[in-house]
Every structure is written in structure tokens, then in C-alpha cells.
PDB file of C-alpha atoms and ligand atoms in Angstrom:
ATOM      1  CA  MET B   1      -0.094   0.068   0.015  1.00 98.00           C
ATOM      2  CA  LYS B   2       0.975   3.576  -0.584  1.00 98.00           C
ATOM      3  CA  ILE B   3       0.337   5.458   2.789  1.00 98.00           C
ATOM      4  CA  LEU B   4       0.674   9.244   3.346  1.00 98.00           C
ATOM      5  CA  ILE B   5       1.255  10.310   7.132  1.00 98.00           C
ATOM      6  CA  THR B   6       0.987  13.983   8.056  1.00 98.00           C
ATOM      7  CA  GLY B   7       3.436  15.104  10.858  1.00 97.00           C
ATOM      8  CA  SER B   8       5.515  12.081  10.240  1.00 96.00           C
ATOM      9  CA  ASN B   9       9.181  13.799  11.047  1.00 96.00           C
ATOM     10  CA  ARG B  10       8.751  12.840  14.694  1.00 95.00           C
ATOM     11  CA  GLY B  11       6.589  11.245  17.413  1.00 97.00           C
ATOM     12  CA  ILE B  12       3.778   8.777  16.758  1.00 98.00           C
ATOM     13  CA  GLY B  13       3.685   9.765  13.021  1.00 98.00           C
ATOM     14  CA  ARG B  14       7.451   8.873  12.688  1.00 97.00           C
ATOM     15  CA  ALA B  15       6.946   5.703  14.461  1.00 98.00           C
ATOM     16  CA  LEU B  16       4.070   4.845  12.227  1.00 98.00           C
ATOM     17  CA  ALA B  17       6.175   5.457   9.098  1.00 97.00           C
ATOM     18  CA  GLU B  18       8.944   2.968  10.231  1.00 97.00           C
ATOM     19  CA  MET B  19       6.247   0.478  11.106  1.00 98.00           C
ATOM     20  CA  ALA B  20       4.742   0.675   7.617  1.00 98.00           C
ATOM     21  CA  LEU B  21       8.257   0.463   5.855  1.00 98.00           C
ATOM     22  CA  LYS B  22       9.296  -2.585   7.857  1.00 97.00           C
ATOM     23  CA  ASN B  23       6.217  -4.172   6.809  1.00 97.00           C
ATOM     24  CA  GLY B  24       6.714  -3.666   3.100  1.00 97.00           C
ATOM     25  CA  HIS B  25       4.679  -0.473   2.432  1.00 98.00           C
ATOM     26  CA  GLU B  26       5.476   2.612   0.593  1.00 98.00           C
ATOM     27  CA  VAL B  27       5.346   5.607   2.751  1.00 98.00           C
ATOM     28  CA  ILE B  28       5.033   9.315   1.996  1.00 98.00           C
ATOM     29  CA  ILE B  29       6.575  11.253   5.014  1.00 97.00           C
ATOM     30  CA  THR B  30       5.272  14.699   5.374  1.00 97.00           C
ATOM     31  CA  ALA B  31       6.614  17.575   7.411  1.00 97.00           C
ATOM     32  CA  ARG B  32       5.780  21.344   7.666  1.00 96.00           C
ATOM     33  CA  LYS B  33       9.117  22.352   7.672  1.00 94.00           C
ATOM     34  CA  PRO B  34      11.241  21.572   4.587  1.00 88.00           C
ATOM     35  CA  GLU B  35      14.566  21.409   6.551  1.00 91.00           C
ATOM     36  CA  ASP B  36      13.092  18.162   8.092  1.00 88.00           C
ATOM     37  CA  GLU B  37      13.157  16.414   4.759  1.00 88.00           C
ATOM     38  CA  GLN B  38      16.832  15.225   4.422  1.00 89.00           C
ATOM     39  CA  ALA B  39      17.206  14.167   8.134  1.00 88.00           C
ATOM     40  CA  THR B  40      14.106  12.227   7.918  1.00 89.00           C
ATOM     41  CA  LEU B  41      14.612  10.617   4.686  1.00 89.00           C
ATOM     42  CA  ASN B  42      18.373   9.764   5.710  1.00 89.00           C
ATOM     43  CA  ASP B  43      17.018   8.050   8.759  1.00 90.00           C
ATOM     44  CA  LEU B  44      14.402   6.118   7.243  1.00 94.00           C
ATOM     45  CA  GLU B  45      15.467   5.242   3.602  1.00 92.00           C
ATOM     46  CA  HIS B  46      17.718   2.122   5.095  1.00 92.00           C
ATOM     47  CA  LEU B  47      14.646   0.614   6.339  1.00 94.00           C
ATOM     48  CA  SER B  48      13.263   0.106   2.819  1.00 94.00           C
ATOM     49  CA  PRO B  49      15.342   1.639   0.079  1.00 94.00           C
ATOM     50  CA  GLY B  50      13.296   3.370  -2.599  1.00 94.00           C
ATOM     51  CA  ASN B  51      10.098   3.267  -0.714  1.00 96.00           C
ATOM     52  CA  VAL B  52      10.269   6.306   1.147  1.00 97.00           C
ATOM     53  CA  HIS B  53       9.006   9.744  -0.235  1.00 96.00           C
ATOM     54  CA  PHE B  54       8.788  13.149   1.171  1.00 96.00           C
ATOM     55  CA  GLN B  55       6.294  15.960   0.690  1.00 97.00           C
ATOM     56  CA  GLN B  56       6.372  19.281   2.424  1.00 97.00           C
ATOM     57  CA  LEU B  57       2.872  19.798   4.162  1.00 98.00           C
ATOM     58  CA  ASP B  58       1.777  22.356   6.593  1.00 98.00           C
ATOM     59  CA  VAL B  59      -1.801  21.040   7.518  1.00 98.00           C
ATOM     60  CA  SER B  60      -2.822  24.612   8.988  1.00 98.00           C
ATOM     61  CA  ASN B  61      -2.151  26.281   5.839  1.00 98.00           C
ATOM     62  CA  ALA B  62      -4.572  25.955   2.763  1.00 98.00           C
ATOM     63  CA  ASP B  63      -1.842  26.796   0.186  1.00 98.00           C
ATOM     64  CA  SER B  64       0.367  24.365   1.387  1.00 98.00           C
ATOM     65  CA  ILE B  65      -2.426  21.663   1.468  1.00 98.00           C
ATOM     66  CA  ARG B  66      -3.312  22.671  -2.201  1.00 98.00           C
ATOM     67  CA  ASN B  67       0.399  22.561  -3.263  1.00 98.00           C
ATOM     68  CA  ALA B  68       0.968  19.165  -1.848  1.00 98.00           C
ATOM     69  CA  ALA B  69      -2.080  17.847  -3.445  1.00 98.00           C
ATOM     70  CA  SER B  70      -0.882  19.161  -6.935  1.00 98.00           C
ATOM     71  CA  SER B  71       2.479  17.888  -6.458  1.00 98.00           C
ATOM     72  CA  LEU B  72       1.483  14.289  -4.998  1.00 98.00           C
ATOM     73  CA  SER B  73      -1.059  13.882  -8.153  1.00 97.00           C
ATOM     74  CA  GLN B  74       1.892  14.497 -10.512  1.00 97.00           C
ATOM     75  CA  LYS B  75       4.169  11.963  -8.646  1.00 97.00           C
ATOM     76  CA  PHE B  76       1.824   9.221  -8.077  1.00 98.00           C
ATOM     77  CA  ASP B  77      -1.087   7.304  -9.606  1.00 97.00           C
ATOM     78  CA  SER B  78      -2.876   6.796  -6.455  1.00 98.00           C
ATOM     79  CA  ILE B  79      -2.567   6.766  -2.524  1.00 98.00           C
ATOM     80  CA  ASP B  80      -4.225   4.020  -0.578  1.00 98.00           C
ATOM     81  CA  VAL B  81      -4.179   5.287   2.980  1.00 98.00           C
ATOM     82  CA  LEU B  82      -4.298   8.953   4.290  1.00 98.00           C
ATOM     83  CA  VAL B  83      -3.253   9.279   7.929  1.00 99.00           C
ATOM     84  CA  ASN B  84      -4.269  12.847   9.357  1.00 99.00           C
ATOM     85  CA  ASN B  85      -2.064  12.354  12.278  1.00 98.00           C
ATOM     86  CA  ALA B  86      -0.655  16.013  12.712  1.00 98.00           C
ATOM     87  CA  GLY B  87      -1.878  17.662  15.761  1.00 98.00           C
ATOM     88  CA  ILE B  88      -0.945  20.187  18.590  1.00 98.00           C
ATOM     89  CA  ILE B  89      -2.008  20.528  22.156  1.00 98.00           C
ATOM     90  CA  SER B  90      -3.721  23.517  23.533  1.00 98.00           C
ATOM     91  CA  ASP B  91      -3.365  25.359  26.791  1.00 98.00           C
ATOM     92  CA  SER B  92      -4.981  23.754  29.750  1.00 98.00           C
ATOM     93  CA  LYS B  93      -7.858  26.189  30.155  1.00 98.00           C
ATOM     94  CA  GLY B  94     -11.463  24.740  30.387  1.00 98.00           C
ATOM     95  CA  THR B  95     -14.336  26.182  28.753  1.00 98.00           C
ATOM     96  CA  ASP B  96     -14.988  28.568  31.428  1.00 98.00           C
ATOM     97  CA  LEU B  97     -11.746  30.408  30.667  1.00 98.00           C
ATOM     98  CA  VAL B  98     -10.478  29.539  27.312  1.00 98.00           C
ATOM     99  CA  ASN B  99      -9.816  32.081  24.710  1.00 98.00           C
ATOM    100  CA  ALA B 100     -11.782  31.758  21.416  1.00 98.00           C
ATOM    101  CA  LYS B 101      -8.355  32.582  19.573  1.00 98.00           C
ATOM    102  CA  GLU B 102      -6.890  29.520  21.213  1.00 98.00           C
ATOM    103  CA  VAL B 103      -9.927  27.293  20.064  1.00 98.00           C
ATOM    104  CA  GLU B 104      -9.477  28.735  16.537  1.00 98.00           C
ATOM    105  CA  ARG B 105      -5.726  28.169  16.657  1.00 98.00           C
ATOM    106  CA  ILE B 106      -6.018  24.340  17.617  1.00 98.00           C
ATOM    107  CA  MET B 107      -9.044  23.752  15.498  1.00 98.00           C
ATOM    108  CA  GLN B 108      -7.027  25.033  12.304  1.00 98.00           C
ATOM    109  CA  THR B 109      -4.439  22.268  12.598  1.00 98.00           C
ATOM    110  CA  ASN B 110      -6.386  19.583  14.390  1.00 98.00           C
ATOM    111  CA  PHE B 111      -9.881  19.790  12.595  1.00 98.00           C
ATOM    112  CA  TYR B 112      -9.482  22.175   9.468  1.00 98.00           C
ATOM    113  CA  GLY B 113      -6.248  20.612   8.666  1.00 98.00           C
ATOM    114  CA  PRO B 114      -7.772  17.094   8.303  1.00 98.00           C
ATOM    115  CA  LEU B 115     -10.966  18.399   6.747  1.00 98.00           C
ATOM    116  CA  GLN B 116      -9.148  20.253   3.888  1.00 98.00           C
ATOM    117  CA  ASN B 117      -6.419  17.667   3.580  1.00 98.00           C
ATOM    118  CA  SER B 118      -8.896  14.984   3.103  1.00 98.00           C
ATOM    119  CA  GLN B 119     -10.787  16.936   0.471  1.00 98.00           C
ATOM    120  CA  ALA B 120      -7.594  17.837  -1.432  1.00 98.00           C
ATOM    121  CA  LEU B 121      -6.297  14.239  -1.502  1.00 98.00           C
ATOM    122  CA  LEU B 122      -9.673  12.657  -2.431  1.00 98.00           C
ATOM    123  CA  PRO B 123      -9.089  12.833  -6.176  1.00 98.00           C
ATOM    124  CA  ILE B 124      -5.858  10.654  -5.705  1.00 98.00           C
ATOM    125  CA  LEU B 125      -7.288   8.386  -3.076  1.00 98.00           C
ATOM    126  CA  ARG B 126     -10.220   7.497  -5.197  1.00 98.00           C
ATOM    127  CA  LYS B 127      -7.803   6.174  -7.636  1.00 98.00           C
ATOM    128  CA  SER B 128      -6.922   3.477  -5.211  1.00 98.00           C
ATOM    129  CA  LYS B 129      -9.182   0.230  -5.100  1.00 95.00           C
ATOM    130  CA  SER B 130      -9.823   0.296  -1.366  1.00 94.00           C
ATOM    131  CA  ALA B 131      -8.861   3.748   0.009  1.00 98.00           C
ATOM    132  CA  LYS B 132      -8.979   4.562   3.586  1.00 98.00           C
ATOM    133  CA  ILE B 133      -8.722   7.801   5.598  1.00 98.00           C
ATOM    134  CA  ILE B 134      -7.734   7.406   9.024  1.00 99.00           C
ATOM    135  CA  ASN B 135      -7.882  10.456  11.601  1.00 98.00           C
ATOM    136  CA  VAL B 136      -5.642  10.277  14.622  1.00 99.00           C
ATOM    137  CA  SER B 137      -8.018  11.538  17.362  1.00 98.00           C
ATOM    138  CA  SER B 138      -7.953  11.384  21.155  1.00 98.00           C
ATOM    139  CA  GLY B 139     -10.086  10.014  23.932  1.00 97.00           C
ATOM    140  CA  MET B 140     -10.079  13.482  25.218  1.00 98.00           C
ATOM    141  CA  GLY B 141     -12.343  14.250  22.121  1.00 98.00           C
ATOM    142  CA  ALA B 142     -14.739  11.466  23.283  1.00 97.00           C
ATOM    143  CA  LEU B 143     -18.372  12.539  24.226  1.00 96.00           C
ATOM    144  CA  ASP B 144     -18.626   9.289  26.260  1.00 94.00           C
ATOM    145  CA  GLY B 145     -16.619   9.921  29.601  1.00 92.00           C
ATOM    146  CA  MET B 146     -15.649  13.642  28.720  1.00 97.00           C
ATOM    147  CA  GLY B 147     -13.635  15.385  31.284  1.00 97.00           C
ATOM    148  CA  GLY B 148     -12.740  19.044  31.748  1.00 98.00           C
ATOM    149  CA  GLY B 149      -9.616  21.221  31.025  1.00 98.00           C
ATOM    150  CA  TYR B 150      -7.855  21.479  27.578  1.00 98.00           C
ATOM    151  CA  ALA B 151     -10.950  22.791  26.244  1.00 98.00           C
ATOM    152  CA  ALA B 152      -9.492  23.759  22.780  1.00 98.00           C
ATOM    153  CA  TYR B 153      -7.920  20.355  22.310  1.00 98.00           C
ATOM    154  CA  ARG B 154     -10.806  18.351  23.362  1.00 98.00           C
ATOM    155  CA  LEU B 155     -13.326  20.425  21.240  1.00 98.00           C
ATOM    156  CA  SER B 156     -10.959  20.029  18.062  1.00 98.00           C
ATOM    157  CA  LYS B 157     -10.964  16.376  18.701  1.00 98.00           C
ATOM    158  CA  THR B 158     -14.564  16.022  19.245  1.00 98.00           C
ATOM    159  CA  ALA B 159     -15.142  17.887  16.016  1.00 98.00           C
ATOM    160  CA  LEU B 160     -12.778  15.444  14.314  1.00 98.00           C
ATOM    161  CA  ASN B 161     -14.806  12.570  15.436  1.00 98.00           C
ATOM    162  CA  GLY B 162     -17.701  14.184  14.091  1.00 98.00           C
ATOM    163  CA  LEU B 163     -16.022  14.827  10.753  1.00 98.00           C
ATOM    164  CA  THR B 164     -14.956  11.223  10.727  1.00 98.00           C
ATOM    165  CA  ALA B 165     -18.495   9.902  11.148  1.00 98.00           C
ATOM    166  CA  VAL B 166     -19.907  12.408   8.430  1.00 98.00           C
ATOM    167  CA  MET B 167     -17.237  11.800   5.954  1.00 98.00           C
ATOM    168  CA  ALA B 168     -17.686   8.121   6.282  1.00 98.00           C
ATOM    169  CA  ALA B 169     -21.423   8.489   5.429  1.00 98.00           C
ATOM    170  CA  ASP B 170     -20.528  10.764   2.426  1.00 98.00           C
ATOM    171  CA  LEU B 171     -18.162   8.188   0.822  1.00 98.00           C
ATOM    172  CA  SER B 172     -19.603   5.071   1.824  1.00 97.00           C
ATOM    173  CA  GLY B 173     -21.042   4.573  -1.667  1.00 96.00           C
ATOM    174  CA  GLU B 174     -17.479   4.541  -3.015  1.00 96.00           C
ATOM    175  CA  GLY B 175     -16.093   2.151  -0.762  1.00 93.00           C
ATOM    176  CA  ILE B 176     -13.793   4.580   1.015  1.00 98.00           C
ATOM    177  CA  LYS B 177     -13.325   3.957   4.720  1.00 98.00           C
ATOM    178  CA  VAL B 178     -12.915   6.753   7.262  1.00 98.00           C
ATOM    179  CA  ASN B 179     -12.257   6.211  10.869  1.00 98.00           C
ATOM    180  CA  ALA B 180     -10.886   7.883  13.791  1.00 98.00           C
ATOM    181  CA  VAL B 181      -8.381   6.368  16.428  1.00 98.00           C
ATOM    182  CA  CYS B 182      -6.877   7.158  19.609  1.00 98.00           C
ATOM    183  CA  PRO B 183      -3.207   5.854  20.040  1.00 98.00           C
ATOM    184  CA  GLY B 184      -3.588   5.847  23.969  1.00 98.00           C
ATOM    185  CA  TRP B 185      -1.431   8.246  26.158  1.00 98.00           C
ATOM    186  CA  VAL B 186       1.855   8.106  24.363  1.00 98.00           C
ATOM    187  CA  HIS B 187       5.397   9.376  25.434  1.00 98.00           C
ATOM    188  CA  THR B 188       6.137  11.977  22.768  1.00 98.00           C
ATOM    189  CA  ASP B 189       6.712  15.591  22.934  1.00 98.00           C
ATOM    190  CA  MET B 190       2.815  16.084  23.252  1.00 98.00           C
ATOM    191  CA  GLY B 191       2.419  13.176  25.572  1.00 98.00           C
ATOM    192  CA  GLY B 192       5.174  13.929  27.844  1.00 97.00           C
ATOM    193  CA  LYS B 193       7.643  11.719  29.601  1.00 96.00           C
ATOM    194  CA  ASP B 194       4.948  10.108  32.149  1.00 98.00           C
ATOM    195  CA  ALA B 195       2.926   8.527  29.467  1.00 98.00           C
ATOM    196  CA  PRO B 196       2.739   4.685  29.691  1.00 98.00           C
ATOM    197  CA  ARG B 197       2.826   3.799  25.937  1.00 98.00           C
ATOM    198  CA  THR B 198       5.765   4.091  23.646  1.00 98.00           C
ATOM    199  CA  PRO B 199       5.353   5.758  20.075  1.00 98.00           C
ATOM    200  CA  GLU B 200       5.488   2.167  18.619  1.00 98.00           C
ATOM    201  CA  GLN B 201       2.761   1.153  20.595  1.00 98.00           C
ATOM    202  CA  GLY B 202       0.681   4.319  19.717  1.00 98.00           C
ATOM    203  CA  ALA B 203       1.470   3.788  16.188  1.00 98.00           C
ATOM    204  CA  ALA B 204       0.418   0.064  16.267  1.00 98.00           C
ATOM    205  CA  SER B 205      -3.207   1.220  17.245  1.00 98.00           C
ATOM    206  CA  ILE B 206      -3.202   3.008  14.106  1.00 98.00           C
ATOM    207  CA  TYR B 207      -1.476   0.432  12.004  1.00 98.00           C
ATOM    208  CA  TYR B 208      -4.251  -1.950  13.004  1.00 98.00           C
ATOM    209  CA  LEU B 209      -6.818   0.032  11.034  1.00 98.00           C
ATOM    210  CA  ILE B 210      -4.393   0.214   7.963  1.00 98.00           C
ATOM    211  CA  GLU B 211      -3.909  -3.631   7.915  1.00 97.00           C
ATOM    212  CA  ASN B 212      -7.483  -4.789   9.065  1.00 96.00           C
ATOM    213  CA  GLU B 213      -9.830  -4.859   5.833  1.00 93.00           C
ATOM    214  CA  ASN B 214     -12.800  -5.698   8.148  1.00 93.00           C
ATOM    215  CA  VAL B 215     -13.016  -2.610  10.244  1.00 95.00           C
ATOM    216  CA  VAL B 216     -16.453  -0.909  10.178  1.00 97.00           C
ATOM    217  CA  SER B 217     -16.145   2.654   8.678  1.00 98.00           C
ATOM    218  CA  GLY B 218     -17.177   5.860  10.631  1.00 98.00           C
ATOM    219  CA  LYS B 219     -16.139   4.756  14.061  1.00 97.00           C
ATOM    220  CA  PHE B 220     -13.858   5.874  16.630  1.00 97.00           C
ATOM    221  CA  TYR B 221     -11.334   3.111  17.650  1.00 97.00           C
TER     222      TYR B 221
HETATM  223  P1  NAP S 301       4.240  15.270  18.663  1.00 86.24           P
HETATM  224  O1  NAP S 301       5.243  14.504  19.204  1.00 86.24           O
HETATM  225  O2  NAP S 301       3.897  16.539  19.226  1.00 86.24           O
HETATM  226  O3  NAP S 301       4.353  15.250  17.228  1.00 86.24           O
HETATM  227  C1  NAP S 301       3.284  16.185  16.268  1.00 86.24           C
HETATM  228  C2  NAP S 301       3.597  16.115  14.837  1.00 86.24           C
HETATM  229  O4  NAP S 301       2.571  16.982  14.145  1.00 86.24           O
HETATM  230  C3  NAP S 301       5.045  16.710  14.617  1.00 86.24           C
HETATM  231  O5  NAP S 301       5.523  15.944  13.491  1.00 86.24           O
HETATM  232  C4  NAP S 301       4.523  18.057  14.137  1.00 86.24           C
HETATM  233  O6  NAP S 301       5.476  18.867  13.176  1.00 86.24           O
HETATM  234  C5  NAP S 301       3.236  17.891  13.547  1.00 86.24           C
HETATM  235  N1  NAP S 301       2.562  19.016  13.079  1.00 86.24           N
HETATM  236  C6  NAP S 301       2.084  19.819  14.256  1.00 86.24           C
HETATM  237  N2  NAP S 301       1.397  20.902  13.498  1.00 86.24           N
HETATM  238  C7  NAP S 301       1.618  20.481  12.201  1.00 86.24           C
HETATM  239  C8  NAP S 301       1.168  21.306  11.212  1.00 86.24           C
HETATM  240  N3  NAP S 301       0.466  22.354  10.985  1.00 86.24           N
HETATM  241  N4  NAP S 301       1.461  20.781   9.891  1.00 86.24           N
HETATM  242  C9  NAP S 301       1.940  19.703   9.654  1.00 86.24           C
HETATM  243  N5  NAP S 301       2.594  18.799  10.643  1.00 86.24           N
HETATM  244  C10 NAP S 301       2.213  19.499  11.963  1.00 86.24           C
HETATM  245  O7  NAP S 301       2.710  14.698  18.892  1.00 86.24           O
HETATM  246  P2  NAP S 301       2.351  13.221  18.955  1.00 86.24           P
HETATM  247  O8  NAP S 301       2.158  12.568  20.329  1.00 86.24           O
HETATM  248  O9  NAP S 301       3.045  12.202  17.985  1.00 86.24           O
HETATM  249  O10 NAP S 301       0.881  13.229  18.305  1.00 86.24           O
HETATM  250  C11 NAP S 301       0.414  12.736  17.111  1.00 86.24           C
HETATM  251  C12 NAP S 301      -1.128  12.972  16.939  1.00 86.24           C
HETATM  252  O11 NAP S 301      -1.629  11.941  18.045  1.00 86.24           O
HETATM  253  C13 NAP S 301      -1.918  13.976  17.328  1.00 86.24           C
HETATM  254  O12 NAP S 301      -2.810  14.198  16.502  1.00 86.24           O
HETATM  255  C14 NAP S 301      -2.238  13.988  18.741  1.00 86.24           C
HETATM  256  O13 NAP S 301      -3.371  14.963  18.979  1.00 86.24           O
HETATM  257  C15 NAP S 301      -2.475  12.546  18.799  1.00 86.24           C
HETATM  258  N6  NAP S 301      -2.459  11.905  20.167  1.00 86.24           N
HETATM  259  C16 NAP S 301      -1.403  12.052  20.890  1.00 86.24           C
HETATM  260  C17 NAP S 301      -1.591  11.450  22.121  1.00 86.24           C
HETATM  261  C18 NAP S 301      -0.285  11.235  23.163  1.00 86.24           C
HETATM  262  O14 NAP S 301      -0.374  10.981  24.301  1.00 86.24           O
HETATM  263  N7  NAP S 301       1.040  11.563  22.477  1.00 86.24           N
HETATM  264  C19 NAP S 301      -2.654  10.932  22.648  1.00 86.24           C
HETATM  265  C20 NAP S 301      -3.972  11.060  21.964  1.00 86.24           C
HETATM  266  C21 NAP S 301      -3.775  11.523  20.594  1.00 86.24           C
HETATM  267  P3  NAP S 301       6.759  19.790  13.788  1.00 86.24           P
HETATM  268  O15 NAP S 301       7.802  18.945  14.177  1.00 86.24           O
HETATM  269  O16 NAP S 301       6.875  20.770  12.586  1.00 86.24           O
HETATM  270  O17 NAP S 301       6.138  20.454  14.929  1.00 86.24           O
END
């Protein structure tokens, strides 16, 4: 499969890229900073020579998304899996104190990013025989058992879960599966050093949805 992972220069996205390469897939690494290209490629190329590609992509920037989609459609016939992994954490304020500007800032990357990126890449995903869109979400955005604090982050992931269900319904007639997944609390720059799960364990939760053909579309795993 050809798999594109947003925010794959570090953290869970990077671990997922390594896992996919070790399992024989072709991976399109993306990072928002062009300077991350060479270092990431140098590190990953030896895992599966010839199967690592790079695309600059800032998911909070509509022009960057458009440029990436255009460049990818010239380079590749199809993409099988889009993993909307790039994300940022908000300040810790709850809904009583959070500034609307902070909500907007987080939504731009965590919600509008996956929405616009999925839309831009749909033409090339549609060329795959069985395309999948996987949104990396969080239990912090699950309505069931919702907690307080980190309002902007929680709301962005709740919105992402909603987007997943609606897009799955919109694309069901075309056989494109759209799902969301929580990687658990993972030891990355975002998750912090107290997190119990390794990036590899977090990535494995996402990888399950890539490999398993029997998953039902429109769900939060
Ligand atoms: P991380 O270590 O902070 O890495 C985040 C990645 O996203 C980096 O590659 C970063 O790139 C990229 N990114 C951020 N904004 C971007 C943008 N505008 N355009 C493109 N890339 C961008 O975080 P992580 O823990 O790996 O998290 C990955 C995903 O898992 C996120 O969606 C997060 O919400 C979710 N998640 C994480 C945990 C956890 O415990 N860690 C739990 C639940 C869900 P730069 O290097 O350029 O900043």
C-alpha cells in the first residue's frame, strides 16, 4: 500500500512510518518544515530503500495543502491510505476560561487541517481500489466519559470525531473507509515523559486500521 502520514517527522507519525516501511509498504513522509526532509529521509531510507518519499505539508495552511495535493497527483497514480496524524495540544484552560482565539488556533491544525487535507487528496485516494482515511484523534475528544480542562484540544478532537462519522457516510457509496483512532497516552513531545505507551505502541493502534480490512467505517477506535 502507499500510505501518506501527516506530521511524520517525529512522534507517533514517525513511528508509524517506520512500522509501515518495515512491513513492506511505501510511505510518503510529510513535514511542515522543509528542513526536516533530508534528516528524516536519511534516517528512514535504509529501512526500505526506494520506498520512502517526502512531501512538504503544513496542514494549517490551505496553500500548502493545495500545493502538496497538486505535487502528489503528478508524482503518484494513487494513494491508498491517508493518515491525518499531525496535531497540536492547546493550553490547559477549560471552557470557563479558554480564549476563542486559542480554540481557533487549535481547530486550524486539528480539525480544518484533516478536513481540507482529506478533501484535497480525495481525487488521488479515489484512484485506489480500497482507500482509507484515518484520523488520529484522542479519548479527550470522546463525548462518552468527557472530562474538563484542555477545552480547545478536546473540542478539536470532538469535531474531528464528528468529521470522521460524516465523511464516512458521505463516502460510503465509494467504498472509502473513514475512521478515527486514539493511540492512547503516548510518550512523545505532546504526551510527555509520564505517558505509559511508547510511540511504537501508539503507532500500532493506527497500523491496525491500515492492515485490517474488516474494520467498520465511521467509527472511533
Ligand atoms: P508530537 O510528538 O507533538 O508530534 C506532532 C507532529 O505533528 C510533529 O511531526 C509536528 O511537526 C506535526 N505538526 C504539528 N502541526 C503541524 C502542521 N500544522 N502541519 C504539519 N505537521 C504538523 O505529537 P504526537 O504525540 O506524535 O501526536 C500525534 C497525534 O496523536 C496528534 O494528532 C495527537 O493529537 C494525537 N494523540 C497523541 C497522544 C499522546 O499521548 N501523545 C494521545 C492522543 C492523541 P513539527 O515537528 O513541525 O512540529
